[in-house]
Protein backbone atom coordinates (compact mmCIF):
# COMPACT_ATOMS: atom_id res chain seq x y z
CA UNK A 1 0.00 0.00 0.00
CA UNK A 2 1.43 3.35 -1.06
CA UNK A 3 0.91 6.31 1.25
CA UNK A 4 -0.48 9.36 -0.55
CA UNK A 5 2.72 11.36 -0.15
CA UNK A 6 5.25 8.73 -1.28
CA UNK A 7 6.34 9.04 -4.92
CA UNK A 8 4.94 6.41 -7.30
CA UNK A 9 7.77 4.24 -8.63
CA UNK A 10 5.83 1.88 -10.89
CA UNK A 11 3.50 2.46 -13.83
CA UNK A 12 1.25 -0.34 -12.64
CA UNK A 13 0.85 1.11 -9.14
CA UNK A 14 0.10 4.52 -10.65
CA UNK A 15 -2.55 3.06 -12.99
CA UNK A 16 -4.14 1.21 -10.06
CA UNK A 17 -4.17 4.48 -8.12
CA UNK A 18 -5.87 6.28 -11.03
CA UNK A 19 -8.41 3.43 -11.28
CA UNK A 20 -9.19 3.64 -7.57
CA UNK A 21 -9.98 7.36 -7.93
CA UNK A 22 -12.13 7.05 -11.11
CA UNK A 23 -9.41 8.39 -13.38
CA UNK A 24 -8.89 5.28 -15.53
CA UNK A 25 -11.41 4.25 -18.20
CA UNK A 26 -11.34 0.66 -19.47
CA UNK A 27 -12.20 0.68 -23.18
CA UNK A 28 -14.04 -2.15 -24.93
CA UNK A 29 -12.20 -4.91 -26.76
CA UNK A 30 -11.23 -4.63 -30.39
CA UNK A 31 -10.86 -0.86 -30.83
CA UNK A 32 -8.92 -0.19 -34.04
CA UNK A 33 -5.25 0.74 -33.65
CA UNK A 34 -5.68 2.97 -36.65
CA UNK A 35 -6.96 6.37 -35.44
CA UNK A 36 -9.80 5.00 -33.25
CA UNK A 37 -7.60 4.33 -30.22
CA UNK A 38 -6.01 7.80 -30.43
CA UNK A 39 -9.42 9.42 -30.98
CA UNK A 40 -10.86 7.87 -27.81
CA UNK A 41 -7.81 8.83 -25.75
CA UNK A 42 -7.95 12.36 -27.08
CA UNK A 43 -11.62 12.72 -26.11
CA UNK A 44 -10.79 11.64 -22.54
CA UNK A 45 -7.53 13.65 -22.41
CA UNK A 46 -7.04 15.32 -19.04
CA UNK A 47 -10.11 13.60 -17.56
CA UNK A 48 -9.33 9.89 -17.56
CA UNK A 49 -6.44 7.70 -18.61
CA UNK A 50 -7.48 4.99 -21.07
CA UNK A 51 -6.81 1.25 -20.91
CA UNK A 52 -7.64 -0.52 -24.17
CA UNK A 53 -8.42 -4.24 -24.01
CA UNK A 54 -7.32 -6.31 -27.02
CA UNK A 55 -6.84 -3.27 -29.31
CA UNK A 56 -6.74 -4.28 -32.97
CA UNK A 57 -7.40 -7.84 -31.84
CA UNK A 58 -3.96 -8.07 -30.21
CA UNK A 59 -3.65 -9.60 -26.74
CA UNK A 60 -1.44 -6.83 -25.35
CA UNK A 61 -3.39 -3.90 -23.82
CA UNK A 62 -2.54 -0.28 -24.57
CA UNK A 63 -2.64 2.54 -22.03
CA UNK A 64 -2.60 6.30 -22.71
CA UNK A 65 -3.08 9.65 -20.99
CA UNK A 66 -1.94 8.77 -17.47
CA UNK A 67 0.11 11.99 -17.12
CA UNK A 68 -2.35 14.43 -18.63
CA UNK A 69 -2.78 16.95 -15.78
CA UNK A 70 -0.19 18.92 -13.82
CA UNK A 71 -1.95 17.98 -10.60
CA UNK A 72 -1.64 14.25 -11.44
CA UNK A 73 2.09 14.57 -12.03
CA UNK A 74 2.51 16.41 -8.72
CA UNK A 75 0.50 13.64 -7.08
CA UNK A 76 2.77 10.99 -8.61
CA UNK A 77 5.71 12.92 -7.11
CA UNK A 78 4.01 13.11 -3.74
CA UNK A 79 4.08 16.93 -3.56
CA UNK A 80 1.50 19.73 -3.80
CA UNK A 81 1.16 21.19 -7.30
CA UNK A 82 2.86 24.41 -6.14
CA UNK A 83 6.01 22.36 -5.39
CA UNK A 84 6.15 20.60 -8.76
CA UNK A 85 9.01 22.61 -10.29
CA UNK A 86 10.95 22.86 -7.03
CA UNK A 87 10.80 19.08 -6.54
CA UNK A 88 11.95 18.40 -10.08
CA UNK A 89 14.78 20.89 -9.71
CA UNK A 90 15.90 19.27 -6.46
CA UNK A 91 16.04 15.88 -8.20
CA UNK A 92 18.15 17.35 -11.02
CA UNK A 93 20.52 18.89 -8.47
CA UNK A 94 20.80 15.63 -6.47
CA UNK A 95 20.70 12.73 -8.94
CA UNK A 96 20.73 9.18 -7.57
CA UNK A 97 22.91 6.56 -9.25
CA UNK A 98 21.00 3.60 -10.71
CA UNK A 99 21.34 0.12 -9.27
CA UNK A 100 22.14 -2.73 -11.67
CA UNK A 101 20.19 -5.96 -11.20
CA UNK A 102 20.63 -9.38 -12.78
CA UNK A 103 18.41 -10.49 -15.62
CA UNK A 104 16.41 -12.86 -13.39
CA UNK A 105 15.37 -9.84 -11.30
CA UNK A 106 14.30 -7.77 -14.32
CA UNK A 107 10.61 -8.12 -15.28
CA UNK A 108 11.28 -6.33 -18.60
CA UNK A 109 13.28 -9.38 -19.76
CA UNK A 110 10.86 -12.12 -18.71
CA UNK A 111 10.18 -12.78 -22.42
CA UNK A 112 12.92 -12.35 -25.05
CA UNK A 113 12.40 -12.27 -28.82
CA UNK A 114 15.87 -12.56 -30.38
CA UNK A 115 15.57 -11.07 -33.89
CA UNK A 116 19.14 -12.16 -34.73
CA UNK A 117 18.37 -15.82 -33.98
CA UNK A 118 15.10 -15.80 -35.93
CA UNK A 119 13.52 -12.90 -37.86
CA UNK A 120 10.64 -11.22 -36.08
CA UNK A 121 7.91 -8.72 -36.94
CA UNK A 122 7.45 -5.83 -34.50
CA UNK A 123 3.84 -5.22 -35.60
CA UNK A 124 2.92 -8.83 -34.73
CA UNK A 125 4.52 -8.49 -31.29
CA UNK A 126 3.34 -5.01 -30.22
CA UNK A 127 0.02 -3.13 -30.63
CA UNK A 128 1.42 0.07 -32.15
CA UNK A 129 -1.20 2.71 -33.01
CA UNK A 130 -1.44 5.05 -35.96
CA UNK A 131 -2.41 8.39 -34.42
CA UNK A 132 -3.13 11.38 -36.67
CA UNK A 133 -4.82 11.61 -40.07
CA UNK A 134 -1.71 12.11 -42.23
CA UNK A 135 0.78 10.08 -40.17
CA UNK A 136 2.79 7.73 -42.36
CA UNK A 137 1.60 4.77 -40.26
CA UNK A 138 2.15 3.28 -36.82
CA UNK A 139 4.49 5.24 -34.54
CA UNK A 140 6.02 4.56 -31.14
CA UNK A 141 5.42 7.87 -29.34
CA UNK A 142 6.23 6.97 -25.72
CA UNK A 143 9.58 5.24 -26.28
CA UNK A 144 12.48 6.33 -24.07
CA UNK A 145 15.54 6.04 -26.29
CA UNK A 146 18.61 5.17 -24.24
CA UNK A 147 22.15 5.20 -25.65
CA UNK A 148 25.72 5.41 -24.35
CA UNK A 149 28.14 8.18 -25.27
CA UNK A 150 30.74 6.31 -27.39
CA UNK A 151 33.47 8.52 -25.85
CA UNK A 152 32.53 8.39 -22.15
CA UNK A 153 30.11 5.48 -21.82
CA UNK A 154 27.63 7.67 -19.92
CA UNK A 155 24.01 7.13 -20.91
CA UNK A 156 21.45 9.54 -22.30
CA UNK A 157 17.67 9.27 -22.31
CA UNK A 158 15.33 11.05 -24.71
CA UNK A 159 11.92 10.50 -26.23
CA UNK A 160 12.05 10.43 -30.02
CA UNK A 161 9.25 9.71 -32.43
CA UNK A 162 9.77 6.29 -33.99
CA UNK A 163 8.21 5.15 -37.25
CA UNK A 164 7.68 1.49 -38.01
CA UNK A 165 9.47 1.17 -41.36
CA UNK A 166 9.50 -2.63 -41.66
CA UNK A 167 9.27 -5.86 -39.62
CA UNK A 168 12.68 -5.22 -38.02
CA UNK A 169 13.37 -1.62 -39.06
CA UNK A 170 12.48 1.75 -37.56
CA UNK A 171 12.80 5.38 -38.66
CA UNK A 172 13.63 8.06 -36.10
CA UNK A 173 13.87 11.84 -35.77
CA UNK A 174 17.05 12.94 -33.99
CA UNK A 175 16.94 16.61 -32.98
CA UNK A 176 20.38 18.23 -32.60
CA UNK A 177 20.84 17.18 -28.97
CA UNK A 178 22.68 14.47 -27.06
CA UNK A 179 21.53 11.28 -28.84
CA UNK A 180 22.31 12.98 -32.14
CA UNK A 181 25.85 13.84 -31.07
CA UNK A 182 26.45 10.27 -29.79
CA UNK A 183 25.34 8.95 -33.17
CA UNK A 184 27.50 11.48 -35.05
CA UNK A 185 30.53 10.30 -33.05
CA UNK A 186 29.77 6.62 -33.76
CA UNK A 187 29.01 7.27 -37.43
CA UNK A 188 32.28 9.19 -37.88
CA UNK A 189 34.03 5.94 -36.92
CA UNK A 190 31.82 4.00 -39.37
CA UNK A 191 30.11 2.32 -36.44
CA UNK A 192 26.48 1.76 -35.42
CA UNK A 193 25.20 3.20 -32.13
CA UNK A 194 23.62 0.65 -29.80
CA UNK A 195 20.31 1.83 -28.40
CA UNK A 196 17.31 0.63 -26.41
CA UNK A 197 13.73 1.90 -26.73
CA UNK A 198 11.88 1.54 -23.44
CA UNK A 199 8.07 1.54 -23.46
CA UNK A 200 5.89 1.53 -20.33
CA UNK A 201 7.62 3.30 -17.45
CA UNK A 202 6.27 5.11 -14.38
CA UNK A 203 5.33 8.81 -14.77
CA UNK A 204 8.42 10.07 -12.93
CA UNK A 205 10.89 8.15 -15.11
CA UNK A 206 9.09 9.47 -18.20
CA UNK A 207 9.29 13.01 -16.79
CA UNK A 208 12.99 12.62 -15.89
CA UNK A 209 13.77 11.64 -19.50
CA UNK A 210 12.77 15.15 -20.55
CA UNK A 211 15.12 17.05 -18.21
CA UNK A 212 17.16 19.78 -19.89
CA UNK A 213 20.58 18.83 -18.51
CA UNK A 214 24.11 18.84 -19.96
CA UNK A 215 25.51 16.01 -22.07
CA UNK A 216 26.86 13.11 -19.96
CA UNK A 217 24.15 13.57 -17.34
CA UNK A 218 22.24 10.27 -17.20
CA UNK A 219 18.56 11.23 -16.95
CA UNK A 220 17.78 7.88 -15.27
CA UNK A 221 19.59 9.22 -12.18
CA UNK A 222 16.99 12.00 -12.01
CA UNK A 223 14.29 9.31 -12.06
CA UNK A 224 16.02 7.67 -9.08
CA UNK A 225 16.08 10.99 -7.23
CA UNK A 226 12.36 11.57 -7.94
CA UNK A 227 11.64 8.05 -6.65
CA UNK A 228 13.78 8.71 -3.54
CA UNK A 229 15.51 5.39 -4.25
CA UNK A 230 17.91 4.15 -6.93
CA UNK A 231 16.27 3.08 -10.18
CA UNK A 232 16.76 -0.63 -10.86
CA UNK A 233 18.40 -1.12 -14.26
CA UNK A 234 19.38 -4.20 -16.26
CA UNK A 235 21.80 -4.67 -19.14
CA UNK A 236 20.14 -5.30 -22.50
CA UNK A 237 20.31 -8.87 -23.84
CA UNK A 238 22.05 -7.88 -27.11
CA UNK A 239 24.07 -4.77 -26.21
CA UNK A 240 25.60 -2.84 -23.31
CA UNK A 241 22.80 -0.30 -22.77
CA UNK A 242 21.16 -0.37 -19.34
CA UNK A 243 17.37 0.00 -19.14
CA UNK A 244 14.82 0.36 -16.31
CA UNK A 245 14.35 -3.23 -15.09
CA UNK A 246 10.68 -2.68 -14.23
CA UNK A 247 9.70 -1.37 -17.67
CA UNK A 248 6.99 -3.15 -19.63
CA UNK A 249 8.73 -3.49 -23.03
CA UNK A 250 12.25 -2.90 -24.42
CA UNK A 251 13.26 -2.80 -28.08
CA UNK A 252 17.01 -3.36 -28.49
CA UNK A 253 18.70 -2.19 -31.68
CA UNK A 254 21.27 -0.11 -33.51
CA UNK A 255 21.27 3.27 -35.26
CA UNK A 256 22.87 2.34 -38.59
CA UNK A 257 25.83 4.41 -39.90
CA UNK A 258 25.59 5.87 -43.41
CA UNK A 259 21.92 5.00 -43.77
CA UNK A 260 19.04 7.44 -44.23
CA UNK A 261 15.52 6.50 -45.30
CA UNK A 262 12.21 8.37 -45.55
CA UNK A 263 10.48 9.12 -42.23
CA UNK A 264 7.18 10.96 -41.76
CA UNK A 265 4.87 12.68 -42.17
CA UNK A 266 3.97 12.74 -38.50
CA UNK A 267 1.69 15.04 -36.49
CA UNK A 268 3.93 16.73 -33.89
CA UNK A 269 3.50 18.79 -30.69
CA UNK A 270 2.82 22.12 -32.48
CA UNK A 271 -0.30 20.38 -33.90
CA UNK A 272 1.17 20.35 -37.41
CA UNK A 273 2.81 17.63 -39.48
CA UNK A 274 6.53 17.15 -39.92
CA UNK A 275 7.38 16.45 -43.56
CA UNK A 276 8.58 13.12 -44.91
CA UNK A 277 12.37 13.36 -45.18
CA UNK A 278 15.47 11.20 -45.21
CA UNK A 279 16.24 10.39 -41.57
CA UNK A 280 18.18 7.93 -39.41
CA UNK A 281 17.38 4.21 -39.38
CA UNK A 282 17.29 1.71 -36.50
CA UNK A 283 17.70 -2.06 -36.97
CA UNK A 284 15.92 -4.16 -34.32
CA UNK A 285 18.05 -6.87 -32.67
CA UNK A 286 15.64 -8.01 -29.95
CA UNK A 287 12.36 -7.21 -28.24
CA UNK A 288 12.02 -8.10 -24.56
CA UNK A 289 9.00 -7.64 -22.32
CA UNK A 290 7.14 -8.68 -19.21
CA UNK A 291 5.09 -11.87 -19.24
CA UNK A 292 1.89 -9.75 -19.49
CA UNK A 293 3.11 -6.40 -20.86
CA UNK A 294 1.15 -3.17 -21.24
CA UNK A 295 2.00 -0.90 -24.19
CA UNK A 296 2.01 2.86 -23.59
CA UNK A 297 1.20 5.37 -26.32
CA UNK A 298 1.20 9.17 -26.05
CA UNK A 299 -1.33 10.90 -28.31
CA UNK A 300 0.77 13.55 -30.05
CA UNK A 301 0.07 17.23 -29.24
CA UNK A 302 -2.32 16.30 -26.41
CA UNK A 303 -1.82 17.03 -22.71
CA UNK A 304 0.40 14.08 -21.86
CA UNK A 305 2.77 15.04 -24.67
CA UNK A 306 2.69 18.76 -23.83
CA UNK A 307 3.14 18.39 -20.04
CA UNK A 308 5.97 15.87 -20.30
CA UNK A 309 7.95 18.45 -22.22
CA UNK A 310 6.76 21.50 -20.32
CA UNK A 311 7.40 20.64 -16.67
CA UNK A 312 11.12 19.77 -16.94
CA UNK A 313 11.64 22.80 -19.17
CA UNK A 314 9.84 25.09 -16.75
CA UNK A 315 11.98 23.78 -13.88
CA UNK A 316 15.15 24.39 -15.90
CA UNK A 317 14.07 27.82 -17.13
CA UNK A 318 13.11 28.91 -13.61
CA UNK A 319 16.51 27.83 -12.26
CA UNK A 320 18.25 29.51 -15.22
CA UNK A 321 16.41 32.82 -14.71
CA UNK A 322 16.77 32.83 -10.92
CA UNK A 323 20.56 32.55 -11.22
CA UNK A 324 20.65 36.02 -12.77
CA UNK A 325 17.35 37.41 -11.45
CA UNK A 326 16.59 36.20 -7.91
CA UNK A 327 13.36 38.22 -7.93
CA UNK A 328 11.83 35.92 -10.57
CA UNK A 329 9.14 33.92 -8.73
CA UNK A 330 7.54 31.48 -11.19
CA UNK A 331 7.39 30.55 -14.87
CA UNK A 332 4.88 28.75 -17.06
CA UNK A 333 5.00 27.46 -20.63
CA UNK A 334 1.41 28.04 -21.71
CA UNK A 335 -0.63 25.25 -23.27
CA UNK A 336 -1.76 27.54 -26.11
CA UNK A 337 1.93 28.13 -26.87
CA UNK A 338 2.20 24.35 -27.36
CA UNK A 339 3.92 24.14 -23.96
CA UNK A 340 7.22 25.04 -25.65
CA UNK A 341 7.09 28.44 -27.39
CA UNK A 342 5.37 30.90 -25.03
CA UNK A 343 6.80 31.54 -21.59
CA UNK A 344 5.04 33.52 -18.87
CA UNK A 345 7.31 34.86 -16.15
CA UNK A 346 6.20 36.17 -12.77
CA UNK A 347 8.57 38.51 -10.95
CA UNK A 348 8.74 41.05 -8.18
CA UNK A 349 10.14 44.01 -10.11
CA UNK A 350 12.53 46.17 -8.09
CA UNK A 351 13.79 48.52 -10.81
CA UNK A 352 12.32 49.68 -14.11
CA UNK A 353 13.82 47.84 -17.09
CA UNK A 354 14.39 44.56 -15.25
CA UNK A 355 11.61 42.74 -17.13
CA UNK A 356 13.45 43.40 -20.40
CA UNK A 357 16.61 41.82 -18.96
CA UNK A 358 14.49 38.84 -17.90
CA UNK A 359 13.04 38.61 -21.42
CA UNK A 360 16.53 38.48 -22.91
CA UNK A 361 17.63 35.92 -20.32
CA UNK A 362 14.66 33.69 -21.12
CA UNK A 363 15.49 33.64 -24.84
CA UNK A 364 18.94 32.37 -23.88
CA UNK A 365 17.39 29.62 -21.75
CA UNK A 366 16.01 27.54 -24.61
CA UNK A 367 15.96 28.10 -28.37
CA UNK A 368 12.30 27.01 -28.58
CA UNK A 369 11.13 30.10 -26.68
CA UNK A 370 9.52 32.53 -29.07
CA UNK A 371 7.44 34.78 -26.81
CA UNK A 372 8.01 35.90 -23.23
CA UNK A 373 5.44 37.81 -21.17
CA UNK A 374 6.67 39.19 -17.86
CA UNK A 375 4.04 39.95 -15.21
CA UNK A 376 3.99 41.14 -11.60
CA UNK A 377 3.66 38.93 -8.53
CA UNK A 378 -0.13 39.51 -8.35
CA UNK A 379 -0.73 37.84 -11.74
CA UNK A 380 -1.17 34.05 -11.95
CA UNK A 381 1.16 32.79 -14.70
CA UNK A 382 -0.93 29.60 -15.10
CA UNK A 383 -4.14 31.50 -15.96
CA UNK A 384 -4.36 32.68 -19.61
CA UNK A 385 -7.10 35.20 -18.71
CA UNK A 386 -4.88 36.80 -16.04
CA UNK A 387 -1.97 37.02 -18.48
CA UNK A 388 -4.17 38.67 -21.11
CA UNK A 389 -5.51 41.07 -18.48
CA UNK A 390 -1.97 42.09 -17.57
CA UNK A 391 -1.12 42.69 -21.24
CA UNK A 392 -4.39 44.59 -21.73
CA UNK A 393 -3.84 46.93 -18.78
CA UNK A 394 -0.09 47.14 -18.04
CA UNK A 395 1.53 46.98 -21.49
CA UNK A 396 2.11 49.58 -24.21
CA UNK A 397 3.53 48.17 -27.44
CA UNK A 398 5.71 51.19 -28.31
CA UNK A 399 7.70 51.11 -25.06
CA UNK A 400 7.20 47.63 -23.55
CA UNK A 401 7.77 45.40 -26.58
CA UNK A 402 11.08 43.71 -27.41
CA UNK A 403 11.54 42.16 -30.89
CA UNK A 404 14.64 40.27 -31.97
CA UNK A 405 14.92 39.23 -35.59
CA UNK A 406 16.75 36.28 -37.12
CA UNK A 407 17.44 34.17 -34.02
CA UNK A 408 17.21 30.39 -33.75
CA UNK A 409 13.80 29.01 -32.93
CA UNK A 410 11.95 25.73 -33.23
CA UNK A 411 12.35 24.07 -36.64
CA UNK A 412 8.93 22.46 -35.98
CA UNK A 413 7.23 25.91 -35.97
CA UNK A 414 5.80 26.07 -39.50
CA UNK A 415 5.92 29.89 -39.56
CA UNK A 416 9.74 29.66 -39.66
CA UNK A 417 9.50 28.11 -43.14
CA UNK A 418 7.43 30.88 -44.75
CA UNK A 419 10.24 32.84 -46.49
CA UNK A 420 11.57 29.74 -48.26
CA UNK A 421 10.55 28.16 -51.58
CA UNK A 422 8.19 25.21 -51.01
CA UNK A 423 8.52 25.97 -47.26
CA UNK A 424 11.83 24.09 -47.33
CA UNK A 425 14.66 26.10 -45.78
CA UNK A 426 18.18 24.82 -46.48
CA UNK A 427 19.59 22.96 -43.45
CA UNK A 428 21.66 25.91 -42.20
CA UNK A 429 18.65 28.23 -42.21
CA UNK A 430 16.16 25.87 -40.54
CA UNK A 431 14.42 27.21 -37.45
CA UNK A 432 15.28 30.91 -38.11
CA UNK A 433 12.76 32.77 -35.99
CA UNK A 434 11.92 36.17 -34.53
CA UNK A 435 11.51 36.53 -30.77
CA UNK A 436 8.99 38.73 -28.99
CA UNK A 437 9.02 39.90 -25.40
CA UNK A 438 6.26 41.82 -23.59
CA UNK A 439 6.87 43.69 -20.36
CA UNK A 440 3.38 43.56 -18.84
CA UNK A 441 4.44 44.78 -15.40
CA UNK A 442 2.96 47.90 -13.89
CA UNK A 443 5.21 50.92 -13.24
CA UNK A 444 6.90 50.99 -9.82
CA UNK A 445 5.72 54.57 -9.28
CA UNK A 446 2.20 55.70 -10.16
CA UNK A 447 -0.55 57.88 -8.70
CA UNK A 448 -2.85 56.33 -6.12
CA UNK A 449 -5.41 53.78 -7.37
CA UNK A 450 -4.36 53.94 -11.04
CA UNK A 451 -2.84 50.45 -10.81
CA UNK A 452 -4.69 49.23 -7.73
CA UNK A 453 -6.39 45.96 -8.61
CA UNK A 454 -10.09 45.82 -7.70
CA UNK A 455 -10.58 43.70 -4.65
CA UNK A 456 -13.65 43.01 -2.50
CA UNK A 457 -12.75 42.71 1.17
CA UNK A 458 -13.57 39.28 2.61
CA UNK A 459 -14.09 37.67 -0.83
CA UNK A 460 -11.63 34.84 -0.26
CA UNK A 461 -12.60 34.20 3.35
CA UNK A 462 -16.35 33.67 2.74
CA UNK A 463 -17.48 30.15 3.69
CA UNK A 464 -20.08 29.48 0.97
CA UNK A 465 -21.48 26.41 2.73
CA UNK A 466 -22.26 28.59 5.73
CA UNK A 467 -24.01 31.40 3.77
CA UNK A 468 -26.12 29.45 1.23
CA UNK A 469 -29.39 28.38 2.91
CA UNK A 470 -31.11 26.83 -0.13
CA UNK A 471 -30.62 26.17 -3.87
CA UNK A 472 -32.95 25.01 -6.67
CA UNK A 473 -36.72 25.27 -6.09
CA UNK A 474 -36.24 25.82 -2.38
CA UNK A 475 -34.22 28.96 -3.11
CA UNK A 476 -37.39 30.91 -4.03
CA UNK A 477 -39.77 29.79 -1.30
CA UNK A 478 -40.77 32.63 1.00
CA UNK A 479 -39.54 35.24 -1.53
CA UNK A 480 -41.58 37.25 -4.10
CA UNK A 481 -40.48 34.66 -6.71
CA UNK A 482 -42.56 31.98 -4.94
CA UNK A 483 -45.38 30.76 -7.22
CA UNK A 484 -44.20 32.64 -10.34
CA UNK A 485 -45.17 30.66 -13.49
CA UNK A 486 -42.32 29.65 -15.82
MN1 LIG B 1 20.64 14.36 -22.14
PDB file of C-alpha atoms and ligand atoms in Angstrom, residues 155-158 177-179 209 211 213-217 219, ligand 1:
ATOM      1  CA  UNK A 155      24.010   7.126 -20.908  1.00  0.00           C
ATOM      2  CA  UNK A 156      21.447   9.541 -22.302  1.00  0.00           C
ATOM      3  CA  UNK A 157      17.673   9.271 -22.314  1.00  0.00           C
ATOM      4  CA  UNK A 158      15.325  11.052 -24.709  1.00  0.00           C
ATOM      5  CA  UNK A 177      20.842  17.181 -28.966  1.00  0.00           C
ATOM      6  CA  UNK A 178      22.680  14.472 -27.057  1.00  0.00           C
ATOM      7  CA  UNK A 179      21.534  11.283 -28.837  1.00  0.00           C
ATOM      8  CA  UNK A 209      13.775  11.640 -19.499  1.00  0.00           C
ATOM      9  CA  UNK A 211      15.117  17.051 -18.211  1.00  0.00           C
ATOM     10  CA  UNK A 213      20.575  18.830 -18.514  1.00  0.00           C
ATOM     11  CA  UNK A 214      24.111  18.836 -19.962  1.00  0.00           C
ATOM     12  CA  UNK A 215      25.505  16.007 -22.071  1.00  0.00           C
ATOM     13  CA  UNK A 216      26.865  13.108 -19.957  1.00  0.00           C
ATOM     14  CA  UNK A 217      24.154  13.566 -17.338  1.00  0.00           C
ATOM     15  CA  UNK A 219      18.564  11.228 -16.948  1.00  0.00           C
TER      16      UNK A 219
HETATM   17 MN1  LIG B   1      20.643  14.363 -22.145  1.00  0.00          MN
END
